[in-house]
PDB file of C-alpha atoms in Angstrom:
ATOM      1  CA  UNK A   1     -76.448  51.513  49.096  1.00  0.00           C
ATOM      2  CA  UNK A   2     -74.594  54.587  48.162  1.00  0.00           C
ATOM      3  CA  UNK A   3     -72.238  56.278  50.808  1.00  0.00           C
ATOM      4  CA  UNK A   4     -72.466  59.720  50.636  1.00  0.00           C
ATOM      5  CA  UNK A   5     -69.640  61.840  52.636  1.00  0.00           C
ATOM      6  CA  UNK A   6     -69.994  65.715  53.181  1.00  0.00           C
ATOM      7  CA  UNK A   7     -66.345  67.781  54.661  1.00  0.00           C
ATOM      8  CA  UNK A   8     -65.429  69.308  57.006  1.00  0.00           C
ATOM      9  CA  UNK A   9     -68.415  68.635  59.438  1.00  0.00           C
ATOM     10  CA  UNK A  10     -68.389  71.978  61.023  1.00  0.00           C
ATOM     11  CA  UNK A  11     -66.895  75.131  59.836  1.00  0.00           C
ATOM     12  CA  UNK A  12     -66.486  78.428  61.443  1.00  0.00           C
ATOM     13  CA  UNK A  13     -65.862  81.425  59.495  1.00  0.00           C
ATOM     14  CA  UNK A  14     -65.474  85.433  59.864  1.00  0.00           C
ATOM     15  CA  UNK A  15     -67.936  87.742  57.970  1.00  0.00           C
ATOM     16  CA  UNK A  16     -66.128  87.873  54.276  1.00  0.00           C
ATOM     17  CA  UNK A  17     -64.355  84.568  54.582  1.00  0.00           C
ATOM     18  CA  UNK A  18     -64.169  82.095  51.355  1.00  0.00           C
ATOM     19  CA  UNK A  19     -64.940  78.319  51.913  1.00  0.00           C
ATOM     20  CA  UNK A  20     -64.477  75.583  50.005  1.00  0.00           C
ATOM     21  CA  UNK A  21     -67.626  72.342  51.379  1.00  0.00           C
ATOM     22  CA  UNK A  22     -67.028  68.979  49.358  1.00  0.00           C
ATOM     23  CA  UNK A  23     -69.114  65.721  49.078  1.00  0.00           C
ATOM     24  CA  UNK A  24     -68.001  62.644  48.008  1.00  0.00           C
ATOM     25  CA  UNK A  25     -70.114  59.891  47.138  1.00  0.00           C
ATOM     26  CA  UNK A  26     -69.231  56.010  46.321  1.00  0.00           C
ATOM     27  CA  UNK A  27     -71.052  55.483  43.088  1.00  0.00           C
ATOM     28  CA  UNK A  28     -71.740  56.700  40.160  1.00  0.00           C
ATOM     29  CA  UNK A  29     -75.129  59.032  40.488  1.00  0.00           C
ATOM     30  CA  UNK A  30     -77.478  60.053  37.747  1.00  0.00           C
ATOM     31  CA  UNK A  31     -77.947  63.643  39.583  1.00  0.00           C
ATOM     32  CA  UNK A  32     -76.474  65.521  42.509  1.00  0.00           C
ATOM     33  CA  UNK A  33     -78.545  68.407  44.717  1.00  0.00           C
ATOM     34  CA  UNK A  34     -76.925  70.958  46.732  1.00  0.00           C
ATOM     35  CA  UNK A  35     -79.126  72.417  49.904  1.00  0.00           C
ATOM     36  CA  UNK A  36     -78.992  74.875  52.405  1.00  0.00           C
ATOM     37  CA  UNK A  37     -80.722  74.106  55.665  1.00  0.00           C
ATOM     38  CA  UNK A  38     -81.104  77.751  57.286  1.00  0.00           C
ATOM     39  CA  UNK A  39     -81.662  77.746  61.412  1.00  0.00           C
ATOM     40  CA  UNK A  40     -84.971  77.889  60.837  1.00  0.00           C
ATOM     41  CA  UNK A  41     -85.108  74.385  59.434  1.00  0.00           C
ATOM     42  CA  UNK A  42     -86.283  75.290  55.864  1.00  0.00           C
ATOM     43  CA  UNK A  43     -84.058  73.272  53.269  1.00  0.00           C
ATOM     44  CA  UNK A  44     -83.741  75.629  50.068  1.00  0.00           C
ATOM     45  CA  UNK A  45     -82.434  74.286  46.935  1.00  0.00           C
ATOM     46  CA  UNK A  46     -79.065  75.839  45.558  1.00  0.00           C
ATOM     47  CA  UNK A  47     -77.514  73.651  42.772  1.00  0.00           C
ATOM     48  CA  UNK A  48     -78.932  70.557  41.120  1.00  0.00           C
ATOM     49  CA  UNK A  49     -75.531  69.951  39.205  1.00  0.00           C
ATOM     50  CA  UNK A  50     -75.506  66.382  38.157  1.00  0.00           C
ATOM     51  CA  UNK A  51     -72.158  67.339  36.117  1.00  0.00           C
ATOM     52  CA  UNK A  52     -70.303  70.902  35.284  1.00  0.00           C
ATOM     53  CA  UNK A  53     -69.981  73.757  37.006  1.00  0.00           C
ATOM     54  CA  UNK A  54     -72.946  76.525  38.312  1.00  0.00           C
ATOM     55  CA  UNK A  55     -72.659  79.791  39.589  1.00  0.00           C
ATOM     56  CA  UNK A  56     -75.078  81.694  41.763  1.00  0.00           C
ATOM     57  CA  UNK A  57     -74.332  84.709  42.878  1.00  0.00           C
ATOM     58  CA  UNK A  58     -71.857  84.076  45.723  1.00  0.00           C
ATOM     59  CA  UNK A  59     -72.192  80.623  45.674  1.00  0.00           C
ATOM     60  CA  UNK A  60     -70.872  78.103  43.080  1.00  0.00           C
ATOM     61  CA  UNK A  61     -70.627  74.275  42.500  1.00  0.00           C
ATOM     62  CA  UNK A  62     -68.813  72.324  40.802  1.00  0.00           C
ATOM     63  CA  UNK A  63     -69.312  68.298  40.291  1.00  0.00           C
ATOM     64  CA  UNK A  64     -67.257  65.913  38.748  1.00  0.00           C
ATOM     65  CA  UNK A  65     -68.872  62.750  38.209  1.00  0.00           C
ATOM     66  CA  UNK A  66     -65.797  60.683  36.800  1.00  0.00           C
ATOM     67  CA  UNK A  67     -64.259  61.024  40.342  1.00  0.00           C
ATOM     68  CA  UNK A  68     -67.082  61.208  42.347  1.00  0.00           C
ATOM     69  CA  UNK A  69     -67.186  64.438  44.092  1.00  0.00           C
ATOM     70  CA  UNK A  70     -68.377  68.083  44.048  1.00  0.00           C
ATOM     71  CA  UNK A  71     -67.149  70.905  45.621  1.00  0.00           C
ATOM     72  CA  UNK A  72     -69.917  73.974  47.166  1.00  0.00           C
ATOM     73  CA  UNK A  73     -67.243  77.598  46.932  1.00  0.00           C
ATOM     74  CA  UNK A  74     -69.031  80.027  48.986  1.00  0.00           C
ATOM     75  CA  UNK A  75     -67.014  83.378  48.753  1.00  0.00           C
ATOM     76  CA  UNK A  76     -67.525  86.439  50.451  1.00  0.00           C
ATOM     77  CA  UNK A  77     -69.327  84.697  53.518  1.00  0.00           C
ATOM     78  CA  UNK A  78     -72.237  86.352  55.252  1.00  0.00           C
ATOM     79  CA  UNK A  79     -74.106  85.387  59.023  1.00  0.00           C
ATOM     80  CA  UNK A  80     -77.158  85.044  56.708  1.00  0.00           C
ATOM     81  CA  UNK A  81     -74.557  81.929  55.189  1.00  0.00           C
ATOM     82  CA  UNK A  82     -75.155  80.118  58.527  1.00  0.00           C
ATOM     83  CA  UNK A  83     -76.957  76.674  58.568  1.00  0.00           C
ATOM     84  CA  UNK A  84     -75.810  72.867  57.330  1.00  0.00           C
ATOM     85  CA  UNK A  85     -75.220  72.678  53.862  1.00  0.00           C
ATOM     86  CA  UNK A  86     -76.168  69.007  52.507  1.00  0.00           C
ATOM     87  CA  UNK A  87     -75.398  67.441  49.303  1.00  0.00           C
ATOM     88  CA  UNK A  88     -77.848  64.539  48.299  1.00  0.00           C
ATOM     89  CA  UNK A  89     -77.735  62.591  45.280  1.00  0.00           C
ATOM     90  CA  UNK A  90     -79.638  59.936  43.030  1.00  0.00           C
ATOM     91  CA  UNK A  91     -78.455  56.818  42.476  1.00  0.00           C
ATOM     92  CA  UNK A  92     -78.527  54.812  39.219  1.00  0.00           C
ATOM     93  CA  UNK A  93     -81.325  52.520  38.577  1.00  0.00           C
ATOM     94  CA  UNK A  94     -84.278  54.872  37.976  1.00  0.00           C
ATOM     95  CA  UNK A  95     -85.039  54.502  42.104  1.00  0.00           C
ATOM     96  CA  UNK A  96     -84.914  59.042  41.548  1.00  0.00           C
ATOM     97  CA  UNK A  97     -84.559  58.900  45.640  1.00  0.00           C
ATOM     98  CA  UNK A  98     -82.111  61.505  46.846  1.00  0.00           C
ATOM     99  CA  UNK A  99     -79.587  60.234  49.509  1.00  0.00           C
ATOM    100  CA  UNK A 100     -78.036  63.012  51.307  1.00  0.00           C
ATOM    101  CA  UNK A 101     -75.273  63.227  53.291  1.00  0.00           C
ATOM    102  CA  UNK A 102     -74.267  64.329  57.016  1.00  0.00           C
ATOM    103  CA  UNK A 103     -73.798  68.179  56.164  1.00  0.00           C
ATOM    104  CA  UNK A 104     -71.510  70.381  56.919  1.00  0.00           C
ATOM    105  CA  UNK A 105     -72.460  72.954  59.888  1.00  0.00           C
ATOM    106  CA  UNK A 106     -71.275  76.573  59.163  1.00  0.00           C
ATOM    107  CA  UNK A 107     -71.650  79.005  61.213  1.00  0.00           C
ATOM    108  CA  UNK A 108     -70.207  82.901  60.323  1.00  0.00           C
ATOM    109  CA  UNK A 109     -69.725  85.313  62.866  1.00  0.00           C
ATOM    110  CA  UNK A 110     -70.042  88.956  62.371  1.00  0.00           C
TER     111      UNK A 110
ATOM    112  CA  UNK B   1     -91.372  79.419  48.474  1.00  0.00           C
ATOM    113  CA  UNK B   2     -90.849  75.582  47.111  1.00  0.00           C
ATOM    114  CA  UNK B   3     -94.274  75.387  46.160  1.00  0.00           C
ATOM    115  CA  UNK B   4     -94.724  72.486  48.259  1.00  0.00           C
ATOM    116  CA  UNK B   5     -96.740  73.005  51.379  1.00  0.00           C
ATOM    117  CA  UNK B   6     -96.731  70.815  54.438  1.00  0.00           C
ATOM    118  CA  UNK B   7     -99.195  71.220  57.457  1.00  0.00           C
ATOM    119  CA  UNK B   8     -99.080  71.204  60.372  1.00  0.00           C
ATOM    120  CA  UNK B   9     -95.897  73.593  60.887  1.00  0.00           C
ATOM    121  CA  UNK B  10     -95.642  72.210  64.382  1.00  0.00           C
ATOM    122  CA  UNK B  11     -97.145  69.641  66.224  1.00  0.00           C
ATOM    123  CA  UNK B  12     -97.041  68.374  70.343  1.00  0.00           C
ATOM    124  CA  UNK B  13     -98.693  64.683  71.253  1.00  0.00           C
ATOM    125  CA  UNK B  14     -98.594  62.308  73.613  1.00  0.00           C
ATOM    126  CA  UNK B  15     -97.027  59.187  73.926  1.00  0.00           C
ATOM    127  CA  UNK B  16     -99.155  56.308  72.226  1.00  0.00           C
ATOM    128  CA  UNK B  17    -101.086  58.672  70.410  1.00  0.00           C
ATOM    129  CA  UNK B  18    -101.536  58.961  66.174  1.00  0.00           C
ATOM    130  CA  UNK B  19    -101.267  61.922  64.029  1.00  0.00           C
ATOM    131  CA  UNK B  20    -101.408  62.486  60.533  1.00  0.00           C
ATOM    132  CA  UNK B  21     -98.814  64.643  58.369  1.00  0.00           C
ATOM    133  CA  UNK B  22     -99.978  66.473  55.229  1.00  0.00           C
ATOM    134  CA  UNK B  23     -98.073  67.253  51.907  1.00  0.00           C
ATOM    135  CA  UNK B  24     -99.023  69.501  49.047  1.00  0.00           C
ATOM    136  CA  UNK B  25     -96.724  69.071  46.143  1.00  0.00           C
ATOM    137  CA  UNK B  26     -95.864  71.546  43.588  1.00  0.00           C
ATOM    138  CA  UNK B  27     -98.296  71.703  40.644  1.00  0.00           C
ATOM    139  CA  UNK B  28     -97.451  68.923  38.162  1.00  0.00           C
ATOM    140  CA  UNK B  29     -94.812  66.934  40.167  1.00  0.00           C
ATOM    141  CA  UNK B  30     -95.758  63.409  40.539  1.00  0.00           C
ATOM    142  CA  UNK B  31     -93.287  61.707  42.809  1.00  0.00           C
ATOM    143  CA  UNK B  32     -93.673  62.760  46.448  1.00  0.00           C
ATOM    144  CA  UNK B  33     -90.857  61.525  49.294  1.00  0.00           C
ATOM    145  CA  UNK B  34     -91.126  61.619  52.909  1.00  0.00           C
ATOM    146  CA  UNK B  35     -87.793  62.272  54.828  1.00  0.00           C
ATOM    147  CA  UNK B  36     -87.398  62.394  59.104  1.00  0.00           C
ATOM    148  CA  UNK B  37     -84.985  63.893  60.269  1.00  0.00           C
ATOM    149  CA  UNK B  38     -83.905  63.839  63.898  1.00  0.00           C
ATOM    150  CA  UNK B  39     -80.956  65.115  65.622  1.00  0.00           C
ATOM    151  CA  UNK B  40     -78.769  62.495  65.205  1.00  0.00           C
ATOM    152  CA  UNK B  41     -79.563  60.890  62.085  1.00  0.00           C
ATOM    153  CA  UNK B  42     -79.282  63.415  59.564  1.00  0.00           C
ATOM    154  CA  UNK B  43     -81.972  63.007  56.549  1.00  0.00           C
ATOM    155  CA  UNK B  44     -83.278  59.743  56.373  1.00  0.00           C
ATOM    156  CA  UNK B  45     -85.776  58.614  53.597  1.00  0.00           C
ATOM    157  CA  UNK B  46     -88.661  56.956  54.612  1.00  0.00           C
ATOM    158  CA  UNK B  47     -91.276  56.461  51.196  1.00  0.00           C
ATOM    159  CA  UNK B  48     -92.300  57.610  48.130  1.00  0.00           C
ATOM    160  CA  UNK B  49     -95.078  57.696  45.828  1.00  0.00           C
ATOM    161  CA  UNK B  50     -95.322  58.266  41.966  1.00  0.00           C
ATOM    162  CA  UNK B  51     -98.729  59.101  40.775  1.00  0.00           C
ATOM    163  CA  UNK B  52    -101.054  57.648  44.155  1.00  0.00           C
ATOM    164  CA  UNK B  53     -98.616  54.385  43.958  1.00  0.00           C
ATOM    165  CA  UNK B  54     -96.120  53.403  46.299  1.00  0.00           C
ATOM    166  CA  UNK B  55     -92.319  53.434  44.314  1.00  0.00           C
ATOM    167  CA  UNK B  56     -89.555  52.781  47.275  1.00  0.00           C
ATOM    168  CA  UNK B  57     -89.594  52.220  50.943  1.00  0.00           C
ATOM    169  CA  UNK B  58     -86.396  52.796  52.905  1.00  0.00           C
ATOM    170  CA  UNK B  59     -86.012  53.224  56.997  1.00  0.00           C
ATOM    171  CA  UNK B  60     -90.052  54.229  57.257  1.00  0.00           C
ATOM    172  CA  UNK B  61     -91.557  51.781  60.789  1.00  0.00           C
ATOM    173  CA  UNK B  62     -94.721  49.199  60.700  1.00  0.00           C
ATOM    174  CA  UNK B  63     -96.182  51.803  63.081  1.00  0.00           C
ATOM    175  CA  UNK B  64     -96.104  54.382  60.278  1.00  0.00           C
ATOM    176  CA  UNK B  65     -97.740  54.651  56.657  1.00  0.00           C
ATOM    177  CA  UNK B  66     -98.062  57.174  54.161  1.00  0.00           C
ATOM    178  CA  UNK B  67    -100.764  57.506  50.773  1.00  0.00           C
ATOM    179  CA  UNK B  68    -100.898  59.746  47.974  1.00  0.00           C
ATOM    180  CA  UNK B  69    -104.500  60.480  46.943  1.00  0.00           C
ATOM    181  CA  UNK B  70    -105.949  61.136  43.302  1.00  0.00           C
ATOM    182  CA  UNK B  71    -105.368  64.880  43.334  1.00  0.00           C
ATOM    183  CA  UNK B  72    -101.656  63.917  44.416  1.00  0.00           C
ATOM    184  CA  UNK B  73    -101.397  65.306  48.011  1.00  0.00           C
ATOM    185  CA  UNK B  74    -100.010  62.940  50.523  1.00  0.00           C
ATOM    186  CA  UNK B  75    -100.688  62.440  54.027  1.00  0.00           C
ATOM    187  CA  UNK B  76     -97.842  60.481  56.298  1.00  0.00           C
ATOM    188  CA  UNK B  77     -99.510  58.717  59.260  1.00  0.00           C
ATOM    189  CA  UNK B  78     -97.637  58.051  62.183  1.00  0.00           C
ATOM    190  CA  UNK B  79     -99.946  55.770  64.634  1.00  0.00           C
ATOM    191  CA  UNK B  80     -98.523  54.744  68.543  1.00  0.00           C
ATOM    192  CA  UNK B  81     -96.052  57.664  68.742  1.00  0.00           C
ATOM    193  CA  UNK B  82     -92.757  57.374  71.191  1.00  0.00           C
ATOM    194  CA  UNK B  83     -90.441  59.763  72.480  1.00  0.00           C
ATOM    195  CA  UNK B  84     -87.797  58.811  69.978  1.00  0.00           C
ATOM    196  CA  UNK B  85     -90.361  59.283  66.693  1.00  0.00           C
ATOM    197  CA  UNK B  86     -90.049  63.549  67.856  1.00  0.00           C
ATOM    198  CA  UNK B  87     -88.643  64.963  64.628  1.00  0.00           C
ATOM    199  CA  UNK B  88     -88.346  66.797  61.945  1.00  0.00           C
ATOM    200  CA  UNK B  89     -90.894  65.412  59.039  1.00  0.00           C
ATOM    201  CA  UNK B  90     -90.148  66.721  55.677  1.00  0.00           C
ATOM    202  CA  UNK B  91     -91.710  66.070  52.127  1.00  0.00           C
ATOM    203  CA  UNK B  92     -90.348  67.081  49.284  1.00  0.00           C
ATOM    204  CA  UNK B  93     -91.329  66.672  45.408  1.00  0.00           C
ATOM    205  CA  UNK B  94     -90.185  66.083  41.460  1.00  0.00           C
ATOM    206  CA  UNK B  95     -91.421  66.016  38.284  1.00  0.00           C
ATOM    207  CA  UNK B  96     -91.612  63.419  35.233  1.00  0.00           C
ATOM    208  CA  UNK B  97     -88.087  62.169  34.776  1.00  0.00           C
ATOM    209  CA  UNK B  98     -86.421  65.001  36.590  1.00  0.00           C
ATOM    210  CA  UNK B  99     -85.047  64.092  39.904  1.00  0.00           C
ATOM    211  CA  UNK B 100     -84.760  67.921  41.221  1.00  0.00           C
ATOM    212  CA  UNK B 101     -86.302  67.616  44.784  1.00  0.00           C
ATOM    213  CA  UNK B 102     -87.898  70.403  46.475  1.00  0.00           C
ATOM    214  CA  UNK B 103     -88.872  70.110  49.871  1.00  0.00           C
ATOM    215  CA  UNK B 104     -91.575  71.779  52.277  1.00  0.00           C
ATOM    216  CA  UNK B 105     -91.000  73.535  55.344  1.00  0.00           C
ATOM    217  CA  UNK B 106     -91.464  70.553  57.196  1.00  0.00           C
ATOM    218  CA  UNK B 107     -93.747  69.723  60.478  1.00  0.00           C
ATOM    219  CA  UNK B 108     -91.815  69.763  64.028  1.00  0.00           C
ATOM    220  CA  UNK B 109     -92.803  66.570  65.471  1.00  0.00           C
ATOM    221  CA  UNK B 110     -92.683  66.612  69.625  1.00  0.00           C
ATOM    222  CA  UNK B 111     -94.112  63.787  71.207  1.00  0.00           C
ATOM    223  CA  UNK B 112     -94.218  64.271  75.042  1.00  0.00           C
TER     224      UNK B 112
END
């Protein structure tokens, strides 16, 4: 099946800090779903950015299919950023089952 | 809110025991999926259903099953619980030919 690799694993940033999470992924993919799993556990949708480039606020994503990746750009970090950040994606073939990756763990201190 | 509600938000049994997980979809969406995760293992998909039928299986045990009834909620049943089967359960739904997921809160899983 599809590999799908999230970077760095863990992150620590200061209040007002930029970051840069990416996800690579060893096939092509019909779509690609960014989440944000807050310490509470709840998994809230950011991006569903099969292709192209989003923007949301603070956060943006970018994905580009031909090579396989896609980049989360949080800017402006805030604590309320904390949590693992996951990437899943679909794989060709009509299966429309996400496969997500590892995460990345960020936390941001005040 | 996702729009998709799971119940129970928490849940404590015993070794050997059986309890059943409950899913709410959004209105409309069809497909359901049922994901554990546990500390170690990150996200792991376990089944889905399209429309009451079963579409893909992936790491989901004998000693657990899962339906979707006519009015499209699905319950996940997981039957002679261990120690290691304490996670979190999440479900998570999309629509006709749109593979935008959106998940539940999830039920905390602690078998003692």
């Amino acid at each position: 099946g599809i590999q799908v690799e999230q970077s760095p694993p863990d992150l620590i940033l200061q209040e007002g800090a930029n970051s840069t999470l990416r996800c690579n992924f060893s096939d092509s993919v019909n779509n690609l779903q960014w989440f944000h799993q807050n310490p509470w556990g709840q998994l809230i949708n950011l991006f569903y950015i099969p292709s192209g480039t989003k923007q949301n606020g603070r956060l943006s994503a970018t994905t580009v299919a031909t090579e396989r990746y896609s980049l989360l750009y949080i800017s402006s970090s805030q604590t309320t950023d904390s949590g693992v950040y996951f990437c899943a994606v679909e794989q060709p073939g009509g299966s429309y089952i996400p496969t997500f990756g590892r995460g990345t763990s960020l936390i941001v201190h005040p | 809110d996702s729009g998709v509600t799971q119940t129970p938000k928490h849940l404590i049994t015993a070794t050997g025991q059986r309890v059943t997980l409950r899913c709410s979809p959004r209105s409309g969406d069809l497909s359901v999926y049922w994901y554990q995760q546990s500390l170690d293992q990150g996200l792991q998909f376990l089944i889905q259903y399209y429309n009451g039928e079963e579409r893909a299986k992936g790491n989901i045990l004998e000693r657990f099953s899962a339906q979707q009834f006519p009015d499209l909620h699905s319950e996940l049943n997981l039957s002679s619980l261990e120690l290691g089967d304490s996670a979190l359960y999440f479900c998570a739904s999309s629509g006709e030919g749109n593979t935008e997921a959106f998940f539940g809160q999830g039920t905390r899983l602690t078998v003692v």
